[in-house]
Short mmCIF file of C-alpha atoms in Angstrom, two decimals:
data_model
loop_
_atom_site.label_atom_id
_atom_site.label_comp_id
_atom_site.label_asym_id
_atom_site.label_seq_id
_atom_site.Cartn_x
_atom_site.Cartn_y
_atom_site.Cartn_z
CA UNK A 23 201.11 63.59 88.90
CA UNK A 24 198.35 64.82 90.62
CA UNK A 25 196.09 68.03 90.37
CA UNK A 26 196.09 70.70 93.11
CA UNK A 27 193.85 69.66 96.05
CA UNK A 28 190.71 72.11 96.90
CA UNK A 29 190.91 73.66 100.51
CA UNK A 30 188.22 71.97 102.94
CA UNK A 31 186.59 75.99 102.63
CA UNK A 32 186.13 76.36 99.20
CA UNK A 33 183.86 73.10 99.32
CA UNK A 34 181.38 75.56 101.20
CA UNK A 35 180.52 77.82 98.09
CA UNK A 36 179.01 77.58 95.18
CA UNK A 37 179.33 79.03 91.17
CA UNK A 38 178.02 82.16 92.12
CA UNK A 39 179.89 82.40 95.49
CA UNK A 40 183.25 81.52 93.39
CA UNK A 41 182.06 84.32 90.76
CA UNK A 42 181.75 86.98 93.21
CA UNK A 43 185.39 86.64 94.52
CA UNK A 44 186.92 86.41 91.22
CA UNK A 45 185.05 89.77 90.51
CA UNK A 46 185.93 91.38 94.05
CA UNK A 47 189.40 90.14 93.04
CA UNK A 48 189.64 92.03 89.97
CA UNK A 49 188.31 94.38 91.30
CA UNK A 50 191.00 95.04 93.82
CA UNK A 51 188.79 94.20 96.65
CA UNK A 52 186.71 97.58 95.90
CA UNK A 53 183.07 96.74 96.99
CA UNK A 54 181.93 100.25 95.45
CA UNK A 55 183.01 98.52 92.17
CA UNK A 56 181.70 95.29 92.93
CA UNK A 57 177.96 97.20 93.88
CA UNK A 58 178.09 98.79 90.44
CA UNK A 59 178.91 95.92 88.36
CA UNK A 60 176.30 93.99 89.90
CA UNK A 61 174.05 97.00 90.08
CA UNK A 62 173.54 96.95 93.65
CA UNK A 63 173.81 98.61 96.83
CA UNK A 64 177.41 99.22 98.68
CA UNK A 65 175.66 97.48 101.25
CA UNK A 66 174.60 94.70 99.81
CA UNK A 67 177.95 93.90 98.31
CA UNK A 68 178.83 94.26 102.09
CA UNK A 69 175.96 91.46 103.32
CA UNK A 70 177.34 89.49 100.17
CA UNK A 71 181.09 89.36 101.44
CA UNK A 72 180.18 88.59 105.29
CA UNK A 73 178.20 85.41 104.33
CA UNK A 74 181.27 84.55 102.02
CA UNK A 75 183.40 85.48 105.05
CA UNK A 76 181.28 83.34 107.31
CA UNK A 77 180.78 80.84 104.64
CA UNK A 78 184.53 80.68 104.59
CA UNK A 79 184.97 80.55 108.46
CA UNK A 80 182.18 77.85 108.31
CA UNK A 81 184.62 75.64 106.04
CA UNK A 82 187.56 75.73 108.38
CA UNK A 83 185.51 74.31 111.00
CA UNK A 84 183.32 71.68 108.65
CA UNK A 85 185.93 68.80 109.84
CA UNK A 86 185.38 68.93 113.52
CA UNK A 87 181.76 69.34 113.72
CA UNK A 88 180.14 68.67 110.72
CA UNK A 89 176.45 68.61 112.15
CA UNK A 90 177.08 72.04 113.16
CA UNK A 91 178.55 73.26 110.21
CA UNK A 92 175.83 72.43 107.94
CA UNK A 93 173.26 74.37 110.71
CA UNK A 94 175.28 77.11 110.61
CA UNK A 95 175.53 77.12 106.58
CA UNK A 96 172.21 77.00 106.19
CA UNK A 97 171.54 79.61 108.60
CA UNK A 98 174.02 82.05 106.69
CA UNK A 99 172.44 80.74 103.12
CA UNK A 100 168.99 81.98 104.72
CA UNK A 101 167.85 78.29 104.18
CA UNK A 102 167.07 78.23 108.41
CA UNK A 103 166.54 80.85 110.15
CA UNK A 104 168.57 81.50 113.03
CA UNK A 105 166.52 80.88 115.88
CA UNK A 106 166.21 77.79 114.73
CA UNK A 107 169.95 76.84 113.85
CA UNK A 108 170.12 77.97 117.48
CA UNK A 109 168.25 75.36 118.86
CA UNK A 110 168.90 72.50 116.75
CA UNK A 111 172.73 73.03 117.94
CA UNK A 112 172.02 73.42 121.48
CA UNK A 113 170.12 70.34 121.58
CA UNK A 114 172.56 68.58 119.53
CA UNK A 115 175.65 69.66 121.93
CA UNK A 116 173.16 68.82 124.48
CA UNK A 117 173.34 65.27 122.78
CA UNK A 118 176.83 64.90 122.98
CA UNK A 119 177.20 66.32 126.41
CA UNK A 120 174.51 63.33 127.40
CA UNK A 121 176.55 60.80 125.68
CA UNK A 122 180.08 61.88 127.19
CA UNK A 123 178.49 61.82 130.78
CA UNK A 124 177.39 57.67 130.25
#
């Protein structure tokens, strides 16, 4: 018997990422809860769940483009800044466009 598979978007996030669900969870999805249990803003519990959400979308797409994925995941981690993510996947689709044309 084997143990339940993880879904290709939970490979995205991390402990803390995991944490913050379970708590928006229990907390019946009530980011004015969430804000004061982490004693925080409403809007950054808001910033929080649209990288998550994005994070999430990210995952979904990590199979068919995996370059782009990680650029993307970085971006939303604040690890790259966007401009930058920008370019390195233009050039990249750039790439591929190149090689499909030979």
């Amino acid at each position: 018997m084997t143990g339940p598979t993880i879904p290709p978007w939970m490979t995205n996030l991390n402990d803390e990422d995991l944490t913050f669900i379970k708590r928006f969870l229990l907390a019946s999805g009530s980011m004015k809860e969430v804000a004061a249990e982490y004693g925080v803003s409403y809007p950054t519990v808001r910033l929080r769940l649209d990288r998550l959400i994005q994070k999430i979308q990210l995952g979904e797409q990590l199979e068919n483009e995996p370059y782009i994925a990680l650029i993307k995941r970085l971006a939303v981690d604040d690890r790259l800044d966007f401009g930058t993510a920008k370019i390195l996947i233009t050039e990249y689709r750039k790439q591929l466009d190149h090689r499909d044309q030979q």
